[in-house]
CSV table of C-alpha atoms and ligand atoms in Angstrom, one decimal:
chain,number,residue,atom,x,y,z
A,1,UNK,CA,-29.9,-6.4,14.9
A,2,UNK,CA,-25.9,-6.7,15.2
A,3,UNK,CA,-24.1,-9.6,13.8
A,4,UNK,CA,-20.2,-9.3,13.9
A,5,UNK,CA,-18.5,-10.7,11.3
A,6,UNK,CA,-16.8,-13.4,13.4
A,7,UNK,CA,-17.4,-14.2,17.0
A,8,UNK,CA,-15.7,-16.7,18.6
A,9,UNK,CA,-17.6,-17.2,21.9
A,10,UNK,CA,-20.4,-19.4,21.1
A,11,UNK,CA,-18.3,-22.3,19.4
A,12,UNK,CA,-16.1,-22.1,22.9
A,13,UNK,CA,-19.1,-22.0,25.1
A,14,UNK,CA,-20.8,-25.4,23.1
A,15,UNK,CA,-17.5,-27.2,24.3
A,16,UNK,CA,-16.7,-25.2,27.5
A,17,UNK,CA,-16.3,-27.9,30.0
A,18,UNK,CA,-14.1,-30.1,27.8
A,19,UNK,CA,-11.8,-27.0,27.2
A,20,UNK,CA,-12.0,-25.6,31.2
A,21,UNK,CA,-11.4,-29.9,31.9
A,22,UNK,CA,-8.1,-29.7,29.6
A,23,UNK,CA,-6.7,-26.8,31.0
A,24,UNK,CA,-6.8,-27.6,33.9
A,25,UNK,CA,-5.5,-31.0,33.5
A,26,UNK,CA,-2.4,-29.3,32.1
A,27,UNK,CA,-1.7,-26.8,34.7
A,28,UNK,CA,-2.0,-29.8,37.5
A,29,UNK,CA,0.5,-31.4,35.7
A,30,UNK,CA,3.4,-29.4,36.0
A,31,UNK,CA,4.7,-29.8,33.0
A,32,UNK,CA,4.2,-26.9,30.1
A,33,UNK,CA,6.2,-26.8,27.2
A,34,UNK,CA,6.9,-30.2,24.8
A,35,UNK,CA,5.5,-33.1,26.6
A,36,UNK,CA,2.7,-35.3,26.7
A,37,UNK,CA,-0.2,-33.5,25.5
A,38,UNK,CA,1.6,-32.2,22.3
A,39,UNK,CA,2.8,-35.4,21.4
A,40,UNK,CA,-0.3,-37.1,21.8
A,41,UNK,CA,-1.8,-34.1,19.3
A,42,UNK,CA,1.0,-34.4,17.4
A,43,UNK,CA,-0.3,-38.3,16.9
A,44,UNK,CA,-3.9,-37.8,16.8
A,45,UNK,CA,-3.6,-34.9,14.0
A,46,UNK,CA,-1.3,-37.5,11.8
A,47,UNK,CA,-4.2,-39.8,11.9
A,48,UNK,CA,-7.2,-37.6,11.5
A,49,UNK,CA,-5.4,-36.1,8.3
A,50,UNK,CA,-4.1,-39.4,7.1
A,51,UNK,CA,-0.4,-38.8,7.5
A,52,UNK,CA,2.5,-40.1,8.9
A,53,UNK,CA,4.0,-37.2,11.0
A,54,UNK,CA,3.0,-33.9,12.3
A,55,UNK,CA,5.6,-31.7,14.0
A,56,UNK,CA,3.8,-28.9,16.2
A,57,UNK,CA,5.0,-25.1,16.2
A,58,UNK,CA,4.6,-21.9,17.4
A,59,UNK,CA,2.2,-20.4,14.5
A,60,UNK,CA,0.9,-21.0,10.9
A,61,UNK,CA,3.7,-18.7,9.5
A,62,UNK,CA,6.5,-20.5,11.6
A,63,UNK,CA,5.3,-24.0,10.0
A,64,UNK,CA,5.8,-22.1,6.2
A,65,UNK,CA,8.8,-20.7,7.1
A,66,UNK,CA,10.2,-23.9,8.5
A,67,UNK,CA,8.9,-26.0,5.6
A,68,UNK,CA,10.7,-23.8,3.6
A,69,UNK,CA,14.0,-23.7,5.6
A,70,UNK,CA,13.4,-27.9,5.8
A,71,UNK,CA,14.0,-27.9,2.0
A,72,UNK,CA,16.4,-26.4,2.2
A,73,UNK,CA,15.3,-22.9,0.4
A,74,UNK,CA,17.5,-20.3,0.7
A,75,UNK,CA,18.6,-16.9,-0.8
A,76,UNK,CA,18.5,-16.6,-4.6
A,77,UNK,CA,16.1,-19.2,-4.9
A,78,UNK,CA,12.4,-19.1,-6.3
A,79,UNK,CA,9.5,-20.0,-5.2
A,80,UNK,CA,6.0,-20.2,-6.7
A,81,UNK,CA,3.1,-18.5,-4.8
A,82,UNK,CA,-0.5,-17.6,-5.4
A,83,UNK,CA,-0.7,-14.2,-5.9
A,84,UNK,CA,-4.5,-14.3,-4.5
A,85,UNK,CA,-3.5,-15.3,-0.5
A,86,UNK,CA,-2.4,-13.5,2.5
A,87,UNK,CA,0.8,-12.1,2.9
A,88,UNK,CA,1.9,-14.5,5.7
A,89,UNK,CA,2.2,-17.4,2.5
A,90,UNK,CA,4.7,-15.5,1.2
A,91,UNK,CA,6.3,-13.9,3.9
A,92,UNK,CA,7.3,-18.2,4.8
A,93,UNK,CA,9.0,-17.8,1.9
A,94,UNK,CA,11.0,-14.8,1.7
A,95,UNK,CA,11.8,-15.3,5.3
A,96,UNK,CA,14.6,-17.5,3.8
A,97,UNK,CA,16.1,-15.2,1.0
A,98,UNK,CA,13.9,-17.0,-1.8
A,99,UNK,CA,12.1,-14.8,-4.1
A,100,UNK,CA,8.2,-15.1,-4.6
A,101,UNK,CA,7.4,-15.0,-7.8
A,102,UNK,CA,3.1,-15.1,-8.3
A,103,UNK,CA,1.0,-16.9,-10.1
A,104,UNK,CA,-3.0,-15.8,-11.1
A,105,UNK,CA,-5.8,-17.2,-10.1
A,106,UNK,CA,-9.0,-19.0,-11.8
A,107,UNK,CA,-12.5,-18.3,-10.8
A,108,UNK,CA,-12.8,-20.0,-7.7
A,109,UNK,CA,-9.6,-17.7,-6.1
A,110,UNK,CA,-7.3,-20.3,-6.1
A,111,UNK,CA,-3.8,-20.6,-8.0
A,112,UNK,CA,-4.5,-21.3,-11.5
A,113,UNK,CA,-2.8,-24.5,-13.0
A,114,UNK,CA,-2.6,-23.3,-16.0
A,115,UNK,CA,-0.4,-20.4,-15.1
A,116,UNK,CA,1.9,-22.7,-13.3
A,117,UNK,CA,4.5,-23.8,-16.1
A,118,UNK,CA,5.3,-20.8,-17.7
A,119,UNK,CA,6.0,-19.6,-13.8
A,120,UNK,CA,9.0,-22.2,-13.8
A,121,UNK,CA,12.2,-21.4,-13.9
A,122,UNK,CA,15.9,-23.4,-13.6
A,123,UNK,CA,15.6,-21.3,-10.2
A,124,UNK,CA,12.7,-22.8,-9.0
A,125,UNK,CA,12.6,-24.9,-5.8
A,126,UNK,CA,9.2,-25.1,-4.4
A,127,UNK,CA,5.4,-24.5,-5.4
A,128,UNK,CA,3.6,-22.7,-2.7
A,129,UNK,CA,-0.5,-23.7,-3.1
A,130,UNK,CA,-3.4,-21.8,-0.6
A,131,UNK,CA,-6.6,-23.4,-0.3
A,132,UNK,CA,-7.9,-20.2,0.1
A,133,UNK,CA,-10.9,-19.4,2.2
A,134,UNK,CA,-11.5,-22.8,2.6
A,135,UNK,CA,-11.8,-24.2,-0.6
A,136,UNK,CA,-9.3,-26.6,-2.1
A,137,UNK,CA,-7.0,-25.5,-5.0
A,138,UNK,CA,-6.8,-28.0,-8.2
A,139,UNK,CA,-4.5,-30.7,-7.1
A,140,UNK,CA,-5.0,-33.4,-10.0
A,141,UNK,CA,-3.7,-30.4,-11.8
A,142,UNK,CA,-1.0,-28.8,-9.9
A,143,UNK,CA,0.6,-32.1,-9.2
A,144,UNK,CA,0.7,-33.5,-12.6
A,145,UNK,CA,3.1,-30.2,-13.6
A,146,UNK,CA,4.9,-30.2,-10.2
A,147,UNK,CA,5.9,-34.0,-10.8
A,148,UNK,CA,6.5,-33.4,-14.2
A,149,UNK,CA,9.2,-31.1,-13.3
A,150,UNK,CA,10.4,-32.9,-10.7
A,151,UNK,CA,9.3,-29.5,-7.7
A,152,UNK,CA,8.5,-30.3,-4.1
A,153,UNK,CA,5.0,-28.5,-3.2
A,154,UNK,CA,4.1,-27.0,-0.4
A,155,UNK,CA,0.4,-26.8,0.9
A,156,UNK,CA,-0.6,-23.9,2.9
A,157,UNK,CA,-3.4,-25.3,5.2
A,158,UNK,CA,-4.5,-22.4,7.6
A,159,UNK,CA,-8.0,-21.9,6.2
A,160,UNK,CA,-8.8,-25.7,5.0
A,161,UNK,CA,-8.4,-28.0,7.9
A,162,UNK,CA,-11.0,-31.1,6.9
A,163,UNK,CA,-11.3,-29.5,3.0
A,164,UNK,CA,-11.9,-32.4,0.6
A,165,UNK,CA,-10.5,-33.0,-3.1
A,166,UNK,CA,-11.8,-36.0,-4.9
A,167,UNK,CA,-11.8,-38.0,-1.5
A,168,UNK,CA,-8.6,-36.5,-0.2
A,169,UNK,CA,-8.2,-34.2,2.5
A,170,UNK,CA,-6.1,-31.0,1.3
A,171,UNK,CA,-2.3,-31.6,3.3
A,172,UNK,CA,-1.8,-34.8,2.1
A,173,UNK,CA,-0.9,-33.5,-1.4
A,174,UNK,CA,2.4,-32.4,-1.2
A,175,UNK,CA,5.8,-33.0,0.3
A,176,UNK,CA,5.0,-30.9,3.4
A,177,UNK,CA,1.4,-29.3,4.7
A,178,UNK,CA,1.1,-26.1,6.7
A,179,UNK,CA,-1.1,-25.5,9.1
A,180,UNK,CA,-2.2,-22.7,11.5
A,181,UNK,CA,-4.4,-23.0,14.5
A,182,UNK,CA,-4.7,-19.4,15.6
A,183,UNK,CA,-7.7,-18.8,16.9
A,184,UNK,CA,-10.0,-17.8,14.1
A,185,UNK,CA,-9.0,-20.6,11.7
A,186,UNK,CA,-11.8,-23.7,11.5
A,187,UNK,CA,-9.5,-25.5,14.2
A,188,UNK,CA,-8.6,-22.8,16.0
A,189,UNK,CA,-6.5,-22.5,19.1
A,190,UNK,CA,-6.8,-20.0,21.9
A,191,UNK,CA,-3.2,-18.4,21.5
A,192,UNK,CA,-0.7,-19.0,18.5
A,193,UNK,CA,0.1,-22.4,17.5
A,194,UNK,CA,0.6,-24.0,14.1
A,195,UNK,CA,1.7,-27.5,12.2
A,196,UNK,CA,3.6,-29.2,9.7
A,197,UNK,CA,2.5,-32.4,8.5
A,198,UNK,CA,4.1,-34.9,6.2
A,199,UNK,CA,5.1,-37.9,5.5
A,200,UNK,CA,8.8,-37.3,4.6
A,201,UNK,CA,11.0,-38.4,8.0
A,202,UNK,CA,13.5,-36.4,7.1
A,203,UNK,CA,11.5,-33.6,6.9
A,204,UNK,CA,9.5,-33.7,10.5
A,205,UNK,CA,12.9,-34.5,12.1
A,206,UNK,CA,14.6,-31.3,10.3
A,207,UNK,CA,11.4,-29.4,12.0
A,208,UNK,CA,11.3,-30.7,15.3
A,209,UNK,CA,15.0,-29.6,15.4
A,210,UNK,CA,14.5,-26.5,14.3
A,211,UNK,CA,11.8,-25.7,16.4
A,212,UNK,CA,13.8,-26.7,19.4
A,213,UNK,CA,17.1,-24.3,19.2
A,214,UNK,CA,18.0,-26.6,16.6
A,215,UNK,CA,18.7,-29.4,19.4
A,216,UNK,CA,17.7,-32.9,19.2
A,217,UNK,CA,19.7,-33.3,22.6
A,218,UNK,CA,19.4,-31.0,25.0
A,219,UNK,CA,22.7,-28.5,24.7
A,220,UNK,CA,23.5,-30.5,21.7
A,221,UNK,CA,23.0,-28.2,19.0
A,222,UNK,CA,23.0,-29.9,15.7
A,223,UNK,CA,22.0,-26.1,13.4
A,224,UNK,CA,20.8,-22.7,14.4
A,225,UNK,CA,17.4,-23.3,15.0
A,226,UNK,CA,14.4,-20.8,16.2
A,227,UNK,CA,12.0,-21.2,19.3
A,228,UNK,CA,8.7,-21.9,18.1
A,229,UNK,CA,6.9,-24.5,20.2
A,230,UNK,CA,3.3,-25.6,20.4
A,231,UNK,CA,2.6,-25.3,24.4
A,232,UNK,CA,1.0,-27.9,26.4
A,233,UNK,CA,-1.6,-26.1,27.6
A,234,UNK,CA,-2.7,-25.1,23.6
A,235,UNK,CA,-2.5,-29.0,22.2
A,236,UNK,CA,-5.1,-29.6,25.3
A,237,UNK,CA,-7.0,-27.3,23.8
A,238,UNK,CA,-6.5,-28.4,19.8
A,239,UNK,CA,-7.2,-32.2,21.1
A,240,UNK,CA,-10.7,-31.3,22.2
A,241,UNK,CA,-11.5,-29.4,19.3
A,242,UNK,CA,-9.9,-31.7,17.0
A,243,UNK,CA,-12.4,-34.4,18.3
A,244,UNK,CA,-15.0,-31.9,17.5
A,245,UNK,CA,-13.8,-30.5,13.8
A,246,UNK,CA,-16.2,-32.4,12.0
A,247,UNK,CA,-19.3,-31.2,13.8
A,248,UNK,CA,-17.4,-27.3,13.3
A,249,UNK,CA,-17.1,-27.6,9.7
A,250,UNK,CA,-20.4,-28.7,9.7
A,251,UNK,CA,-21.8,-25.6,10.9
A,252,UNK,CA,-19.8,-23.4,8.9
A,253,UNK,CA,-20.9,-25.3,5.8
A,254,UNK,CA,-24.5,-24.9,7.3
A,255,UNK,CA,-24.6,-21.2,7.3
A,256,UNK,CA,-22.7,-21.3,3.5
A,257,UNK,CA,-25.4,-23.4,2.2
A,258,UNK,CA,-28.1,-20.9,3.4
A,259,UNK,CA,-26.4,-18.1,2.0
A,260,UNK,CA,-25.4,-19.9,-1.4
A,261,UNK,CA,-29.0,-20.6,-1.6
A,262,UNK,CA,-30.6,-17.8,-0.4
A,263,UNK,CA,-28.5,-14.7,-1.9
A,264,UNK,CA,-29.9,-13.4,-5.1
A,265,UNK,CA,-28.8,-10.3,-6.1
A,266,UNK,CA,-27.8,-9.9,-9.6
A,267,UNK,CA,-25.4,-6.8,-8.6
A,268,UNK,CA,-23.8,-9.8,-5.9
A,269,UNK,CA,-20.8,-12.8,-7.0
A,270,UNK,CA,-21.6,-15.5,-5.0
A,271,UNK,CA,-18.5,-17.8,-4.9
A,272,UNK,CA,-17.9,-20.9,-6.8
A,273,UNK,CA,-17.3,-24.0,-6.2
A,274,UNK,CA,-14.7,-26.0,-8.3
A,275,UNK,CA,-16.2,-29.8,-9.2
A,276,UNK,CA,-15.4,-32.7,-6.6
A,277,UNK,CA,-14.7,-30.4,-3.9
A,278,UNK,CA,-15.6,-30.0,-0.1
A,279,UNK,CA,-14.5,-26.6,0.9
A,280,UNK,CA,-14.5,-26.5,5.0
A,281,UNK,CA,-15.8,-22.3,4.5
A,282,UNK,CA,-13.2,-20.8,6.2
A,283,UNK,CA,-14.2,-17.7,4.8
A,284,UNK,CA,-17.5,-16.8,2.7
A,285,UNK,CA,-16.2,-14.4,0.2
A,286,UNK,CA,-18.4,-12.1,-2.1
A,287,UNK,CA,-17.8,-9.8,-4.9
A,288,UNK,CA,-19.3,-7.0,-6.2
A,289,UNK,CA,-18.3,-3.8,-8.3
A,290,UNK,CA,-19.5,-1.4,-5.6
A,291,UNK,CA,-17.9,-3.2,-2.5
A,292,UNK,CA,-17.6,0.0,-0.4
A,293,UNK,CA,-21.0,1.4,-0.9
A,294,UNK,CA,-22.1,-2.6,-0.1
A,295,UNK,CA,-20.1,-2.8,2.6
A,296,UNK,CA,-21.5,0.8,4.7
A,297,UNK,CA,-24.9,-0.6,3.4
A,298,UNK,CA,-24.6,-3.2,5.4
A,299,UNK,CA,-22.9,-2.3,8.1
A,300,UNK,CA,-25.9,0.6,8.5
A,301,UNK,CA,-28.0,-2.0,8.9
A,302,UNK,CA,-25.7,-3.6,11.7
A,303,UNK,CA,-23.9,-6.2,9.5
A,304,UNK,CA,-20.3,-6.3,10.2
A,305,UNK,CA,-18.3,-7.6,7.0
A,306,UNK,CA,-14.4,-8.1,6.4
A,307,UNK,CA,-12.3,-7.8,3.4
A,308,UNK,CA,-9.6,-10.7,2.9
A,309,UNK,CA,-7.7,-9.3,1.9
A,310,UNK,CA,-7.5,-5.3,0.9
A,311,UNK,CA,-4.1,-5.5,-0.5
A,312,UNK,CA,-2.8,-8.0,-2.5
A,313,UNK,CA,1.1,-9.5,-1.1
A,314,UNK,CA,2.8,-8.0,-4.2
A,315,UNK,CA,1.5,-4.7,-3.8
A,316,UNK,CA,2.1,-4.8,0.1
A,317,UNK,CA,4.2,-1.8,0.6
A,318,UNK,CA,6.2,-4.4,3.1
A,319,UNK,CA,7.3,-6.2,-0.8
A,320,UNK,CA,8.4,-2.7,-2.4
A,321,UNK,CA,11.5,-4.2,-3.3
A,322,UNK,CA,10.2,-7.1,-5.5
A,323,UNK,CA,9.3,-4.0,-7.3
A,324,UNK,CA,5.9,-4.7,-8.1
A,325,UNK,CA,3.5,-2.6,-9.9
A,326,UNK,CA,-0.5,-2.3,-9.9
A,327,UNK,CA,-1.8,-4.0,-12.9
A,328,UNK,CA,0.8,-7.0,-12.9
A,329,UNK,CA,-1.3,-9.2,-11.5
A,330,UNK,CA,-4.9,-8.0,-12.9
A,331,UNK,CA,-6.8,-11.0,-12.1
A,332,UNK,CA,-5.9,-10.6,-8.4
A,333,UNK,CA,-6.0,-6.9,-7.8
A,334,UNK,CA,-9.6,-6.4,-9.4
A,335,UNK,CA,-10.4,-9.5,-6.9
A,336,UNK,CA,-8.6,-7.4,-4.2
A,337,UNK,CA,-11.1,-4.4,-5.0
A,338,UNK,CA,-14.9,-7.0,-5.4
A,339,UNK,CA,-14.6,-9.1,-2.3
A,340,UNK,CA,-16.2,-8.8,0.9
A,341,UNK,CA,-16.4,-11.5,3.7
A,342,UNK,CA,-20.1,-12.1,5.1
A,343,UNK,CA,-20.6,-12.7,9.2
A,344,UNK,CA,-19.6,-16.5,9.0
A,345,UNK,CA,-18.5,-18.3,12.4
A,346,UNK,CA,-19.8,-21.2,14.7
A,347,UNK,CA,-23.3,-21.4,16.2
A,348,UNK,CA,-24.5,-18.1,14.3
A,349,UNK,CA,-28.3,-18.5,14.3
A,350,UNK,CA,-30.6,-18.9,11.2
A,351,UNK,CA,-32.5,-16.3,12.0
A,352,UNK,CA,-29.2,-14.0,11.9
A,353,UNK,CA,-28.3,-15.8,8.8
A,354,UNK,CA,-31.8,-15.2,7.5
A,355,UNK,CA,-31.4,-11.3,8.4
A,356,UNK,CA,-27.9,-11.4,6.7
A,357,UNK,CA,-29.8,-12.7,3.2
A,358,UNK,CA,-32.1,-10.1,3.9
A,359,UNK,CA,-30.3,-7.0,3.6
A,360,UNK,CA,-28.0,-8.3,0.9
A,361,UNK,CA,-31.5,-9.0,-1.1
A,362,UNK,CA,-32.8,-5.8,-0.9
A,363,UNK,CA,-29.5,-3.9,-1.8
A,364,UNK,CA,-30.2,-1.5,-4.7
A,365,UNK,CA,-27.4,-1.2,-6.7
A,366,UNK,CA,-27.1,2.3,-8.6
B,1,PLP,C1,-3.6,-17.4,9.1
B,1,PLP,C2,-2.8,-17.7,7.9
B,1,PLP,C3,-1.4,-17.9,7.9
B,1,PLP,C4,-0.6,-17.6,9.1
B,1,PLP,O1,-1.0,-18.3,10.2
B,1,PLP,P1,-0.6,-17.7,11.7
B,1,PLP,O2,-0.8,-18.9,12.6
B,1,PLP,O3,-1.4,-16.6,11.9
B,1,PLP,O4,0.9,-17.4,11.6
B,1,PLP,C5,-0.8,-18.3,6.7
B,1,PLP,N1,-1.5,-18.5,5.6
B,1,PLP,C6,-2.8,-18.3,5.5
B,1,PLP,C7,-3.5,-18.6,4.2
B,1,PLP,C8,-3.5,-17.9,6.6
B,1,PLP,O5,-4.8,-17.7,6.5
């Protein structure tokens, strides 16, 4: 048997007519780039997550960098970060001069609370959170030192659209949310697009301008802005799948339940899930001390597996400067060298899933 580790062709083909119906419907129009159909996402994305504006853009890392600029962050500034996320996080940040500076995480891969005060400095003008692979961070936590000290945060979204803390849907947390719809994220697009949500005014209009040349009226530019614009044809698309997330995260959380129950190897970390959580299993990541024996094992046997993500941001050769060095961040670079992603993506069947268990299950360990 072959399972890839993500394939996105059955979760398109369950909704195929709806998608072919609002393409086309777009390309009659006429009319491609900010009109109807992204404004009537733009609305119907505010009310799914429970917020008052949404401001659509070109990609997930356009949305942090803007959120960011929106701030107004700029050079010689700091930022907070998880040191356990993928590089585009931070690269929203340092995009506009500010410096990352990273914080650990706990057991369940997210930015640890705990960590977060010492972190803060007179420089400090944002705190960056990840709900990581799906999962969401601590918030009760994180807020109660962010509003102690008075610190805007930021919530990076791309991997938990529909993820649930005590009741609350992660993006309605902080001053400005973050998403990415590229095409492998639970509400995927099928090109680059991305989000901000909020419910600061002032915010979303600083981000529509920006996004637009920095125009609110046309030839009328108000500050030097970027082009990064969510196309007509791709907010067709995110409407249709947006009435569908639901019923997506179901399924994901479907195949994460048969692996959390099924998966029993004491040589294999199954992840954890922190109390009062709904994680929307973006990503299901393992751990184990001999990942790259693990991961030829199974791919022997036809099982394609990921790792998200090899190399942590501050050892990225593309942050040299910040002049990192292995073993500042311990908790995160032994993470970096355990974790392995198993085949997780829509419509996958049980009896792949069961094949999956399988093979993990009958890994011997020496
Ligand atoms: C995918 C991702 C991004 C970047 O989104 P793009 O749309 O690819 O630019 C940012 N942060 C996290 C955590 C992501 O997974």
């Amino acid at each position: 048997m072959q399972i890839p580790f993500n394939s996105l062709k059955p979760g398109y083909e369950r909704y195929r007519e709806e998608y072919i119906a609002a393409v086309t419907r777009v390309m009659d129009s006429g009319w491609y780039i900010l009109g109807e159909e992204l404004s009537s996402f733009e609305q119907e994305f505010s009310t799914w997550l429970g917020v008052d504006f949404t401001v659509g853009v070109n990609s997930g890392l356009d949305a942090l960098t803007l959120a960011f600029r929106a701030l107004g962050i700029k050079y010689g500034d700091e930022v907070i970060v998880p040191a356990n996320t993928y590089i585009a996080s931070v690269l929203g940040v340092t995009e506009n001069g500010a410096v990352p500076v990273f914080v650990e995480p706990t057991q369940y891969y997210n930015i640890d609370p705990d960590k977060l005060e010492i972190a803060i400095t007179n420089k400090t003008k944002a705190i960056l959170v990840v709900h990581l692979y799906g999962q969401p961070c601590d918030m009760d936590k994180i807020m109660e030192v962010a509003n102690k000290y008075n610190i805007p945060v930021v919530e990076d979204c791309a991997q938990s659209h529909g993820a649930v803390y005590k009741g609350q849907k992660t993006g309605t947390f902080g001053k400005i949310a973050c998403f990415s719809f590229f095409p492998t994220k639970n509400l995927g697009a099928f090109g680059d697009a991305g989000a901000i949500a909020t419910n600061d005014k002032t915010i979303a209009d600083k981000v529509r301008i920006y996004r637009n040349y920095g125009s609110e009226k046309k030839y009328y530019n108000k500050v030097q802005g970027v082009n990064s614009r969510l196309d007509e044809v791709q907010a067709a698309l995110l409407k249709v799948k947006l009435s569908h997330l639901d019923e997506i995260n179901k399924d994901r959380l479907r195949v994460a339940e048969a692996y959390l129950k099924g998966i029993k190897n004491p040589k294999i970390y199954l992840p954890k899930i922190l109390p009062g959580v709904s994680s929307v299993w973006h990503l299901f990541v393992i751990r184990t001390l001999k990942r790259e024996e693990l991961q030829l094992y199974l791919e022997s046997h036809g099982i394609h597996t990921q790792i998200h993500y090899p190399v942590p941001p501050h050892l990225s050769e593309a942050y040299s400067s910040l002049n990192h060095n292995y073993g500042d961040l311990p908790v995160t670079e032994k993470l970096s060298n355990e974790i392995i992603s198993l085949p997780l993506y829509n419509c996958i069947s049980n009896d792949e899933i069961s094949y999956v268990i399988s093979i993990l299950n009958a890994w011997e360990y020496r």
